[in-house]
Amino acid sequence: MSSAEEIIALTAAQAAGAVERGELDRRELFEAYRERAAADELNAYLWVADGPPEGDGAHPPGPLQGVPLAVKDLFCTEGVPSQAGSRILEGYRPPYTATVVRRLAEAGAPLLGKTNQDEFAMGSSNENSAYGPALNPWDRTRVPGGSSGGSAAAVAAGSAPWALGTDTGGSIRQPAALCGIVGLKPTYGAVSRYGMIAFASSLDQAGPLTRDVTDSALIFRHMVGHDDRDATSVAFPEEVRLPTAQRLDGIRLGVPDDLTGEGVEPGVMECFEATLAVARDLGATVARVALPHADYGLSAYYVLAPAEASSNLARYDGVRYGLRREAGDLLTMYTKTRHDGFGAEVKRRVLIGTYALSSGYYDAYYGRAQRVRTKIAEDFRAAFERVDFVVTPTSPGVAFGLGAKTDDPLAMYLNDYFTVPMPLAGIPAISIPCGLSEGLPVGFQLTSPAFSENRLLDAAYALEQAIGFDNRIGRQQAGPSSRTAGPDATRR
Ligand code: GLN
């Protein structure tokens, strides 16, 4: 195999297979992606490797066979800029590597680059990045989603075979949906958070963004497991299998009662309904399920996440990491550093979070939001007695225009309506592309009980095979051959 185009056309699993059979050279594979990442015009990358880390022989070949990996900026990578999309960490090069990135490197997936993201993972459009927004490869006038927007754009554009993101309230699934790829948010605790720059510690989980469900299972298999350095991580109860299901016979899908389509774009609702029909053809039954407290998910999330963030971000004071604005006295140095280092959305969250945690208000806001969280987890538990998966659209709309929601934080937060309940309940969820609306990808979300990723991946796989979504458009748009074509050139 020789041409870069042919290499890029392979999924990660196919590339690994080709390397294993001796048909593809690992260096050639790395270089094909490295060149494409270095030429990226979507602002998807904040840093691209010069070559495989520490020479090719640094890591044993491993089961991932040298398939390179793009990693969201907030994963600490030794000696490599890790800025979480923030000015306050500009130039920060950690002395250690996040456990999940290290594990994947040891399994044979070397670091290709660091991807753009909303500052400290706060956002749904990548427009909160201090380094400018990443662009959606399907249409460069639109956002790729967020906060893992760079990872989603890179995978969709074919400048990375696969990528890591993090999901606190939807940041893997929503950008995957907006870019026409697969995003998996694992069960809380399945993957070590050690070395992930924290946003909201009780919600943050690392997960893969991939071209298809098989790639998702393949990489996830090497991400899971207990880590002595993260007390919330646990051993995954079973081996992660590659999905094989062709049918959904006997599978019960639950559609939340209050999903009436209100607030959901008609084209998104159409794709969702069409996917339910596909599921029925595969043998699944579809029922309504009650999630009476899911509607309060957004309100609870936007108290809890800022509360935890305000505490996690207290460490950026100009003393220990990154930016420091010199001043005559300590307090002025702190305030100047934080004033200049943090963007508007981060400041908004720190203010809301600090307020919610302040004495006298703690119980009215934080305590109440925690109780709502428990209720949401109970709702899911009850639902899973009746159905195997709860399904929803991933995002109420397709990728929106750059700047369309930046002046209205509440409109931006509404994007997360379908994705925040799952992290609040600690359960896994996956988004797969299920069709196009206005020529742009739509995501279908499935969620299931904690640690049931094998079943989740199997069901997603069966649907994926039946849907047959064509994800080549994103890659063609970003490819060197179509650089001159306008963003609308290949839209259907
Ligand atoms: N969009 C949500 C927020 O802004 C979720 C972010 C995330 O999952 N990291 O908080």
Coordinates of C-alpha atoms and ligand atoms in Angstrom, one line a residue:
M1 CA 0.0 0.0 0.0
S2 CA 1.4 3.4 -0.8
S3 CA -0.7 6.4 -1.5
A4 CA -1.6 8.6 1.5
E5 CA -5.1 8.7 0.2
E6 CA -5.5 5.0 0.5
I7 CA -4.0 4.9 4.0
I8 CA -6.3 7.7 5.2
A9 CA -9.3 5.8 3.7
L10 CA -8.8 3.0 6.2
T11 CA -10.5 2.9 9.6
A12 CA -8.1 2.6 12.6
A13 CA -9.0 -1.1 12.9
Q14 CA -8.4 -1.7 9.2
A15 CA -5.0 0.2 9.4
A16 CA -4.0 -1.9 12.4
G17 CA -4.9 -5.1 10.5
A18 CA -2.9 -4.0 7.4
V19 CA 0.1 -3.3 9.6
E20 CA -0.3 -6.6 11.3
R21 CA -0.4 -8.5 8.0
G22 CA 2.7 -6.6 6.9
E23 CA 0.9 -4.7 4.1
L24 CA 1.4 -1.3 5.7
D25 CA 4.5 0.2 7.3
R26 CA 3.9 1.8 10.7
R27 CA 6.1 4.8 9.8
E28 CA 4.3 5.3 6.5
L29 CA 1.0 5.2 8.4
F30 CA 2.2 7.7 11.0
E31 CA 3.6 10.0 8.4
A32 CA 0.4 10.0 6.3
Y33 CA -1.5 11.3 9.2
R34 CA 1.2 13.6 10.5
E35 CA 1.4 15.4 7.2
R36 CA -2.4 15.7 7.0
A37 CA -2.5 17.0 10.6
A38 CA 0.3 19.5 10.0
A39 CA -1.6 20.8 7.0
D40 CA -4.9 21.0 8.9
E41 CA -6.9 24.1 8.0
L42 CA -9.7 23.6 10.5
N43 CA -7.7 24.7 13.6
A44 CA -8.3 21.3 14.9
Y45 CA -4.8 20.9 16.3
L46 CA -2.9 23.0 18.8
W47 CA 0.2 20.9 18.5
V48 CA 1.3 18.2 16.0
A49 CA 4.2 15.7 16.6
D50 CA 7.4 15.9 14.5
G51 CA 7.3 12.1 14.4
P52 CA 6.5 9.0 16.5
P53 CA 7.4 9.8 20.1
E54 CA 11.0 9.0 21.2
G55 CA 11.7 7.2 18.0
D56 CA 9.9 4.2 16.6
G57 CA 11.3 1.6 19.0
A58 CA 10.3 3.4 22.2
H59 CA 7.2 1.3 22.6
P60 CA 6.6 -2.3 21.8
P61 CA 4.5 -2.6 18.6
G62 CA 1.4 -3.6 20.7
P63 CA -2.0 -4.6 19.5
L64 CA -2.9 -1.1 18.2
Q65 CA 0.0 -1.5 15.7
G66 CA 1.2 2.0 15.6
V67 CA -2.1 3.7 14.6
P68 CA -1.5 7.3 15.7
L69 CA -3.8 9.0 18.2
A70 CA -4.9 12.6 18.5
V71 CA -5.6 13.7 22.1
K72 CA -7.6 16.5 23.4
D73 CA -5.4 19.3 24.7
L74 CA -6.4 18.8 28.4
F75 CA -4.7 15.4 28.6
C76 CA -1.3 15.9 30.2
T77 CA 1.4 14.7 27.9
E78 CA 5.0 14.8 29.1
G79 CA 7.0 17.6 27.6
V80 CA 4.2 18.5 25.1
P81 CA 2.0 21.6 25.5
S82 CA -1.1 20.7 27.5
Q83 CA -3.1 23.9 27.8
A84 CA -6.7 22.8 28.1
G85 CA -7.5 25.4 25.5
S86 CA -6.7 28.1 28.0
R87 CA -4.5 31.2 28.0
I88 CA -3.7 30.6 31.7
L89 CA -1.9 27.3 30.7
E90 CA -0.1 28.7 27.7
G91 CA 3.1 26.9 27.2
Y92 CA 2.6 24.5 30.1
R93 CA 4.5 21.3 29.5
P94 CA 3.6 18.7 32.1
P95 CA 6.3 16.5 33.6
Y96 CA 4.1 13.4 33.3
T97 CA 1.6 11.8 30.9
A98 CA -2.1 11.0 31.6
T99 CA -2.7 7.3 32.4
V100 CA -5.0 6.7 29.5
V101 CA -2.6 8.3 27.0
R102 CA 0.3 6.3 28.4
R103 CA -1.8 3.1 28.3
L104 CA -2.7 3.7 24.6
A105 CA 0.9 4.4 23.7
E106 CA 2.0 1.2 25.4
A107 CA -0.8 -0.6 23.4
G108 CA 0.8 0.8 20.2
A109 CA -1.1 4.1 19.6
P110 CA 1.6 6.9 19.5
L111 CA 0.7 10.5 20.1
L112 CA 0.0 12.3 16.8
G113 CA -1.1 15.7 18.2
K114 CA -3.1 17.7 20.7
T115 CA -6.5 18.9 19.7
N116 CA -8.4 22.2 20.1
Q117 CA -11.1 22.4 22.7
D118 CA -13.3 24.8 24.6
E119 CA -11.3 26.3 27.5
F120 CA -11.2 23.8 30.3
A121 CA -13.9 21.8 28.4
M122 CA -16.6 24.4 29.1
G123 CA -18.7 24.8 26.0
S124 CA -20.6 23.1 23.2
S125 CA -19.1 24.7 20.1
N126 CA -15.3 25.0 20.6
E127 CA -15.7 28.8 20.4
N128 CA -14.5 29.2 24.0
S129 CA -11.0 28.1 23.1
A130 CA -8.4 30.7 23.8
Y131 CA -6.8 29.6 20.5
G132 CA -9.8 30.2 18.2
P133 CA -12.5 27.8 17.3
A134 CA -12.0 24.6 15.4
L135 CA -14.2 24.4 12.2
N136 CA -16.6 21.8 11.1
P137 CA -15.2 19.9 8.1
W138 CA -18.6 19.4 6.6
D139 CA -19.1 23.2 6.5
R140 CA -16.3 25.5 7.6
T141 CA -18.7 28.3 8.5
R142 CA -20.1 26.1 11.2
V143 CA -19.0 24.9 14.6
P144 CA -17.7 21.3 15.1
G145 CA -19.5 21.1 18.5
G146 CA -17.7 21.0 21.8
S147 CA -15.9 20.9 24.0
S148 CA -14.0 18.1 22.2
G149 CA -14.4 19.9 18.9
G150 CA -10.9 19.6 17.7
S151 CA -10.9 15.9 18.2
A152 CA -14.2 15.5 16.4
A153 CA -13.1 17.7 13.5
A154 CA -9.8 15.9 13.2
V155 CA -11.4 12.5 13.0
A156 CA -14.2 13.6 10.7
A157 CA -11.6 15.3 8.4
G158 CA -9.3 12.3 8.3
S159 CA -6.4 14.2 9.9
A160 CA -6.5 11.6 12.7
P161 CA -7.7 8.0 12.6
W162 CA -9.1 8.3 16.0
A163 CA -9.0 10.7 19.0
L164 CA -9.5 11.1 22.7
G165 CA -12.0 13.5 24.1
T166 CA -13.6 14.0 27.5
D167 CA -17.3 14.2 28.3
T168 CA -18.6 16.0 31.4
G169 CA -22.0 16.9 30.0
G170 CA -21.8 15.8 26.4
S171 CA -18.4 16.9 25.1
I172 CA -17.7 13.7 23.3
R173 CA -21.1 12.8 22.0
Q174 CA -22.3 16.2 20.9
P175 CA -19.2 17.0 18.7
A176 CA -19.3 13.5 17.4
A177 CA -22.9 14.0 16.3
L178 CA -22.2 17.4 14.7
C179 CA -19.2 16.0 12.8
G180 CA -20.8 12.7 11.6
I181 CA -18.6 10.3 13.7
V182 CA -18.9 8.0 16.7
G183 CA -18.4 9.2 20.3
L184 CA -18.5 7.0 23.4
K185 CA -18.8 8.4 26.9
P186 CA -17.9 5.5 29.2
T187 CA -19.3 4.6 32.6
Y188 CA -17.9 6.9 35.3
G189 CA -14.8 5.2 36.7
A190 CA -14.2 2.9 33.7
V191 CA -11.2 5.0 32.6
S192 CA -8.6 6.7 34.8
R193 CA -8.9 10.4 35.0
Y194 CA -5.3 10.7 36.2
G195 CA -3.6 13.4 34.1
M196 CA -6.8 14.9 32.8
I197 CA -6.9 18.6 33.6
A198 CA -10.0 18.6 35.7
F199 CA -13.3 20.5 35.0
A200 CA -15.9 18.8 37.1
S201 CA -14.3 15.7 38.7
S202 CA -17.5 13.8 39.6
L203 CA -18.6 14.0 35.9
D204 CA -15.5 14.0 33.7
Q205 CA -14.8 10.9 31.7
A206 CA -12.4 10.2 28.9
G207 CA -13.6 8.4 25.8
P208 CA -12.9 7.9 22.1
L209 CA -14.1 9.7 19.0
T210 CA -13.8 7.4 16.0
R211 CA -15.0 6.8 12.5
D212 CA -17.0 3.8 13.4
V213 CA -18.2 1.6 16.3
T214 CA -15.6 -1.1 15.8
D215 CA -12.8 1.5 16.2
S216 CA -14.5 2.7 19.3
A217 CA -14.5 -0.7 20.9
L218 CA -11.0 -1.4 19.8
I219 CA -9.5 1.7 21.5
F220 CA -11.8 1.5 24.5
R221 CA -10.6 -2.0 25.2
H222 CA -7.1 -0.5 25.9
M223 CA -8.4 2.5 27.9
V224 CA -10.2 0.8 30.7
G225 CA -9.1 -0.4 34.1
H226 CA -8.2 0.5 37.6
D227 CA -5.4 3.0 38.1
D228 CA -3.7 3.3 41.5
R229 CA -3.5 7.1 40.8
D230 CA -7.3 7.6 40.4
A231 CA -9.3 6.3 43.4
T232 CA -12.5 6.6 41.4
S233 CA -11.3 4.2 38.7
V234 CA -12.3 0.6 38.9
A235 CA -11.5 -2.6 37.0
F236 CA -13.8 -3.1 34.1
P237 CA -15.9 -6.1 35.0
E238 CA -15.4 -7.9 31.7
E239 CA -13.2 -8.0 28.6
V240 CA -14.2 -5.3 26.1
R241 CA -15.2 -7.2 22.9
L242 CA -15.3 -6.0 19.3
P243 CA -19.0 -5.7 18.3
T244 CA -20.5 -8.3 16.0
A245 CA -24.3 -8.0 16.4
Q246 CA -26.2 -7.9 13.1
R247 CA -29.7 -8.0 14.6
L248 CA -31.5 -6.4 17.6
D249 CA -34.0 -9.2 18.2
G250 CA -35.5 -9.0 21.6
I251 CA -33.9 -5.6 22.3
R252 CA -36.2 -3.0 23.9
L253 CA -35.5 0.6 23.1
G254 CA -37.0 3.3 25.3
V255 CA -37.8 6.8 24.1
P256 CA -38.3 9.3 26.9
D257 CA -41.9 10.2 27.5
D258 CA -41.4 13.9 27.2
L259 CA -39.4 13.7 23.9
T260 CA -42.1 15.2 21.8
G261 CA -39.8 16.9 19.3
E262 CA -40.4 20.3 20.9
G263 CA -37.2 22.2 20.7
V264 CA -35.7 19.6 18.4
E265 CA -35.1 20.6 14.7
P266 CA -37.6 18.8 12.4
G267 CA -34.8 17.3 10.3
V268 CA -33.2 15.9 13.4
M269 CA -36.5 14.4 14.6
E270 CA -37.0 12.9 11.2
C271 CA -33.6 11.2 11.3
F272 CA -34.3 10.0 14.8
E273 CA -37.7 8.5 13.8
A274 CA -36.1 6.9 10.7
T275 CA -33.5 5.3 12.9
L276 CA -36.2 3.9 15.2
A277 CA -37.7 2.3 12.1
V278 CA -34.3 0.8 11.2
A279 CA -34.1 -0.6 14.8
R280 CA -37.6 -2.2 14.4
D281 CA -36.6 -3.8 11.1
L282 CA -33.6 -5.3 13.0
G283 CA -36.0 -6.9 15.5
A284 CA -36.1 -4.3 18.3
T285 CA -39.2 -3.0 20.0
V286 CA -39.7 0.6 20.8
A287 CA -41.5 1.8 23.9
R288 CA -42.0 5.0 25.8
V289 CA -40.2 5.3 29.2
A290 CA -40.6 7.8 31.9
L291 CA -37.6 9.9 33.0
P292 CA -39.5 12.3 35.1
H293 CA -36.5 14.2 36.4
A294 CA -34.4 14.3 33.2
D295 CA -36.0 17.7 32.5
Y296 CA -34.1 19.1 35.5
G297 CA -30.8 17.7 34.2
L298 CA -29.6 20.9 32.7
S299 CA -30.4 23.0 35.8
A300 CA -28.7 20.6 38.1
Y301 CA -25.7 20.2 35.8
Y302 CA -25.2 23.9 35.4
V303 CA -25.0 24.2 39.2
L304 CA -22.9 21.1 39.9
A305 CA -20.4 21.5 37.0
P306 CA -19.6 25.2 37.8
A307 CA -19.4 24.4 41.5
E308 CA -16.8 21.7 41.0
A309 CA -15.0 23.8 38.4
S310 CA -14.7 26.8 40.7
S311 CA -12.9 24.5 43.2
N312 CA -10.7 22.8 40.5
L313 CA -9.7 26.0 38.9
A314 CA -8.6 27.6 42.2
R315 CA -5.1 26.2 41.5
Y316 CA -4.4 28.5 38.6
D317 CA -3.1 31.4 40.6
G318 CA 0.1 32.3 38.7
V319 CA 2.3 30.5 41.3
R320 CA 2.3 26.9 40.1
Y321 CA 1.5 26.7 36.4
G322 CA 1.5 28.7 33.2
L323 CA 0.7 32.3 33.1
R324 CA 1.8 34.8 35.8
R325 CA 1.2 38.5 35.8
E326 CA 3.8 40.1 38.0
A327 CA 2.5 42.7 40.5
G328 CA 3.7 44.4 43.7
D329 CA 1.8 42.2 46.0
L330 CA 0.5 38.6 46.0
L331 CA -3.2 39.3 45.8
T332 CA -2.8 41.6 42.8
M333 CA -0.6 39.0 41.2
Y334 CA -3.4 36.4 41.7
T335 CA -6.2 38.6 40.4
K336 CA -4.3 40.0 37.4
T337 CA -3.2 36.5 36.4
R338 CA -6.7 35.1 36.6
H339 CA -8.2 38.2 34.9
D340 CA -5.9 37.9 31.9
G341 CA -5.7 34.1 31.9
F342 CA -9.3 33.0 32.0
G343 CA -11.9 33.6 29.2
A344 CA -15.4 34.9 29.7
E345 CA -17.2 31.5 30.0
V346 CA -14.7 30.2 32.6
K347 CA -15.1 33.4 34.6
R348 CA -18.9 33.0 34.4
R349 CA -18.6 29.4 35.7
V350 CA -16.2 30.3 38.5
L351 CA -18.6 33.0 39.6
I352 CA -21.7 30.8 39.5
G353 CA -19.9 27.9 41.1
T354 CA -18.5 30.0 43.9
Y355 CA -21.9 31.5 44.6
A356 CA -23.6 28.1 44.6
L357 CA -21.0 26.8 47.1
S358 CA -21.0 29.8 49.4
S359 CA -22.2 29.4 53.0
G360 CA -25.9 30.0 53.3
Y361 CA -26.6 29.1 49.7
Y362 CA -24.8 25.7 49.6
D363 CA -27.9 23.7 50.5
A364 CA -30.3 25.7 48.4
Y365 CA -28.2 25.2 45.2
Y366 CA -25.5 22.6 45.5
G367 CA -27.4 20.3 47.9
R368 CA -30.6 20.5 45.9
A369 CA -28.8 19.8 42.6
Q370 CA -27.2 16.8 44.2
R371 CA -30.6 15.5 45.2
V372 CA -31.9 16.0 41.6
R373 CA -28.9 14.1 40.4
T374 CA -29.9 11.1 42.6
K375 CA -33.4 11.3 41.2
I376 CA -32.1 11.2 37.7
A377 CA -30.0 8.2 38.4
E378 CA -33.1 6.5 40.0
D379 CA -35.1 7.3 36.9
F380 CA -32.6 5.6 34.7
R381 CA -32.5 2.6 37.0
A382 CA -36.3 2.2 36.8
A383 CA -36.2 2.7 33.1
F384 CA -33.7 -0.1 32.6
E385 CA -36.0 -2.5 34.3
R386 CA -38.3 -2.1 31.3
V387 CA -35.9 -1.4 28.4
D388 CA -32.4 -2.3 27.4
F389 CA -31.4 1.2 26.1
V390 CA -32.8 4.7 26.3
V391 CA -32.5 6.4 23.0
T392 CA -32.7 10.1 22.0
P393 CA -31.3 12.4 19.4
T394 CA -27.8 13.4 20.6
S395 CA -28.2 17.1 19.9
P396 CA -31.4 19.0 19.3
G397 CA -29.9 20.5 16.1
V398 CA -27.3 20.1 13.5
A399 CA -24.0 22.1 13.5
F400 CA -24.8 25.8 13.9
G401 CA -23.0 28.7 12.4
L402 CA -20.0 30.2 14.0
G403 CA -21.1 33.0 16.3
A404 CA -24.7 32.0 16.2
K405 CA -25.0 31.3 20.0
T406 CA -21.9 33.0 21.5
D407 CA -23.9 35.9 22.9
D408 CA -26.5 33.8 24.5
P409 CA -25.1 31.3 27.1
L410 CA -28.5 29.8 27.8
A411 CA -29.1 29.0 24.1
M412 CA -25.7 27.4 24.1
Y413 CA -26.5 25.3 27.3
L414 CA -29.7 24.0 25.7
N415 CA -27.5 22.0 23.2
D416 CA -26.7 19.7 26.1
Y417 CA -30.3 18.9 26.9
F418 CA -30.0 15.2 25.8
T419 CA -26.4 14.6 26.9
V420 CA -26.2 15.9 30.5
P421 CA -28.5 13.3 32.3
M422 CA -26.1 10.4 31.6
P423 CA -22.9 11.9 33.3
L424 CA -25.2 12.9 36.1
A425 CA -26.2 9.3 36.5
G426 CA -22.6 8.0 35.8
I427 CA -23.9 5.7 33.0
P428 CA -22.4 5.2 29.5
A429 CA -23.8 6.6 26.3
I430 CA -22.8 6.5 22.6
S431 CA -23.6 8.7 19.7
I432 CA -23.6 7.3 16.2
P433 CA -24.3 9.2 12.9
C434 CA -27.8 8.3 11.7
G435 CA -28.4 10.5 8.7
L436 CA -28.2 14.1 7.3
S437 CA -30.4 17.1 7.9
E438 CA -29.8 20.1 5.7
G439 CA -26.8 18.2 4.4
L440 CA -25.3 18.0 7.9
P441 CA -24.8 15.0 10.2
V442 CA -27.3 14.0 12.8
G443 CA -26.4 11.9 15.9
F444 CA -28.4 9.1 17.5
Q445 CA -27.7 8.5 21.1
L446 CA -28.1 5.2 23.0
T447 CA -27.5 4.9 26.8
S448 CA -27.5 1.8 29.0
P449 CA -26.7 0.8 32.6
A450 CA -23.2 1.2 34.2
F451 CA -20.5 -1.0 32.7
S452 CA -22.7 -2.4 30.0
E453 CA -20.5 -0.9 27.2
N454 CA -20.2 -4.3 25.4
R455 CA -24.0 -4.4 24.9
L456 CA -24.1 -0.7 24.0
L457 CA -21.3 -1.1 21.4
D458 CA -23.1 -4.2 20.0
A459 CA -26.4 -2.4 19.6
A460 CA -24.7 0.6 18.1
Y461 CA -22.8 -1.6 15.7
A462 CA -26.0 -3.4 14.4
L463 CA -27.6 0.0 13.8
E464 CA -24.5 1.4 12.2
Q465 CA -24.4 -1.5 9.7
A466 CA -28.0 -1.1 8.8
I467 CA -27.8 2.7 8.5
G468 CA -24.8 2.7 6.3
F469 CA -23.9 6.4 7.0
D470 CA -21.4 7.7 4.5
N471 CA -18.7 9.6 6.4
R472 CA -16.4 10.3 3.4
I473 CA -17.8 13.7 2.8
G474 CA -16.1 15.2 5.9
R475 CA -12.8 13.8 4.8
Q476 CA -13.1 14.9 1.1
Q477 CA -14.0 18.4 2.2
A478 CA -10.8 18.6 4.2
G479 CA -8.6 16.6 1.8
P480 CA -5.9 18.3 -0.2
S481 CA -7.7 17.5 -3.5
S482 CA -10.8 19.6 -2.7
R483 CA -9.1 22.5 -0.9
T484 CA -10.4 24.9 -3.5
A485 CA -14.0 23.7 -3.3
G486 CA -16.3 25.9 -1.3
P487 CA -17.9 24.6 1.9
D488 CA -21.1 23.8 0.1
A489 CA -19.5 22.0 -2.8
T490 CA -20.3 18.5 -1.8
R491 CA -23.2 19.1 0.5
R492 CA -26.3 17.1 -0.3
Ligands
GLN1 N1 -21.3 21.8 27.0 C1 -21.3 21.4 28.4 C2 -20.6 22.5 29.2 O1 -20.4 23.5 28.6 C3 -20.5 20.1 28.5 C4 -19.1 20.2 28.5 C5 -18.3 18.9 28.6 O2 -18.9 17.9 28.5 N2 -17.1 19.0 28.9 O3 -20.3 22.3 30.3

